[in-house]
GROMACS .gro file of C-alpha atoms in nm:
model
   60
    1MET     CA    1   2.238   2.833  -7.097
    2SER     CA    2   2.026   3.136  -7.172
    3PRO     CA    3   1.869   3.331  -6.884
    4ILE     CA    4   1.518   3.223  -6.986
    5VAL     CA    5   1.606   2.853  -6.979
    6ARG     CA    6   1.795   2.891  -6.651
    7THR     CA    7   1.496   3.071  -6.494
    8PHE     CA    8   1.259   2.803  -6.617
    9VAL     CA    9   1.478   2.517  -6.484
   10LEU     CA   10   1.522   2.682  -6.143
   11GLY     CA   11   1.151   2.764  -6.120
   12PHE     CA   12   1.057   2.412  -6.219
   13PHE     CA   13   1.297   2.263  -5.964
   14PHE     CA   14   1.181   2.482  -5.675
   15GLY     CA   15   0.817   2.433  -5.771
   16PHE     CA   16   0.868   2.057  -5.776
   17VAL     CA   17   1.031   2.062  -5.431
   18ILE     CA   18   0.753   2.280  -5.287
   19CYS     CA   19   0.487   2.057  -5.445
   20LEU     CA   20   0.643   1.743  -5.295
   21GLY     CA   21   0.660   1.912  -4.955
   22CYS     CA   22   0.291   2.006  -4.970
   23ILE     CA   23   0.191   1.657  -5.080
   24ASN     CA   24   0.395   1.505  -4.800
   25TYR     CA   25   0.255   1.739  -4.533
   26TYR     CA   26  -0.111   1.746  -4.637
   27GLY     CA   27  -0.106   1.382  -4.747
   28ASP     CA   28  -0.025   1.280  -4.391
   29LEU     CA   29  -0.317   1.486  -4.264
   30GLY     CA   30  -0.557   1.364  -4.531
   31GLY     CA   31  -0.481   0.995  -4.484
   32THR     CA   32  -0.660   0.973  -4.150
   33TRP     CA   33  -0.957   1.166  -4.291
   34LEU     CA   34  -0.981   0.922  -4.580
   35ILE     CA   35  -0.969   0.620  -4.347
   36GLU     CA   36  -1.240   0.769  -4.123
   37MET     CA   37  -1.462   0.843  -4.422
   38GLY     CA   38  -1.420   0.486  -4.547
   39GLN     CA   39  -1.519   0.347  -4.207
   40LYS     CA   40  -1.828   0.572  -4.199
   41MET     CA   41  -1.928   0.456  -4.546
   42LYS     CA   42  -1.879   0.093  -4.441
   43THR     CA   43  -2.099   0.131  -4.133
   44ALA     CA   44  -2.362   0.315  -4.338
   45ALA     CA   45  -2.366   0.031  -4.590
   46GLU     CA   46  -2.403  -0.228  -4.315
   47THR     CA   47  -2.708  -0.067  -4.153
   48LYS     CA   48  -3.038  -0.227  -4.240
   49VAL     CA   49  -3.289  -0.022  -4.431
   50ARG     CA   50  -3.655  -0.062  -4.351
   51PRO     CA   51  -3.848  -0.167  -4.662
   52VAL     CA   52  -4.108   0.079  -4.784
   53ASP     CA   53  -4.466  -0.041  -4.795
   54SER     CA   54  -4.576   0.054  -5.147
   55THR     CA   55  -4.950   0.039  -5.064
   56ASN     CA   56  -4.902   0.284  -4.780
   57VAL     CA   57  -4.708   0.527  -4.999
   58ALA     CA   58  -4.958   0.507  -5.287
   59ASN     CA   59  -5.260   0.579  -5.061
   60ASN     CA   60  -5.107   0.893  -4.907
   0.00000   0.00000   0.00000
């Protein structure tokens, strides 16, 4: 195996391992954030919106 190929394979392997470690670590942190954001969006969608009176808006 030539030195260039060996360097590429080792770099790819270590990069892959580091990438998986980052995904595992930050994925655990981001999961709770994603769940909280989904719950906030659900509660925002469930709140009632007051209808706008079009005659009042047009006269102002």
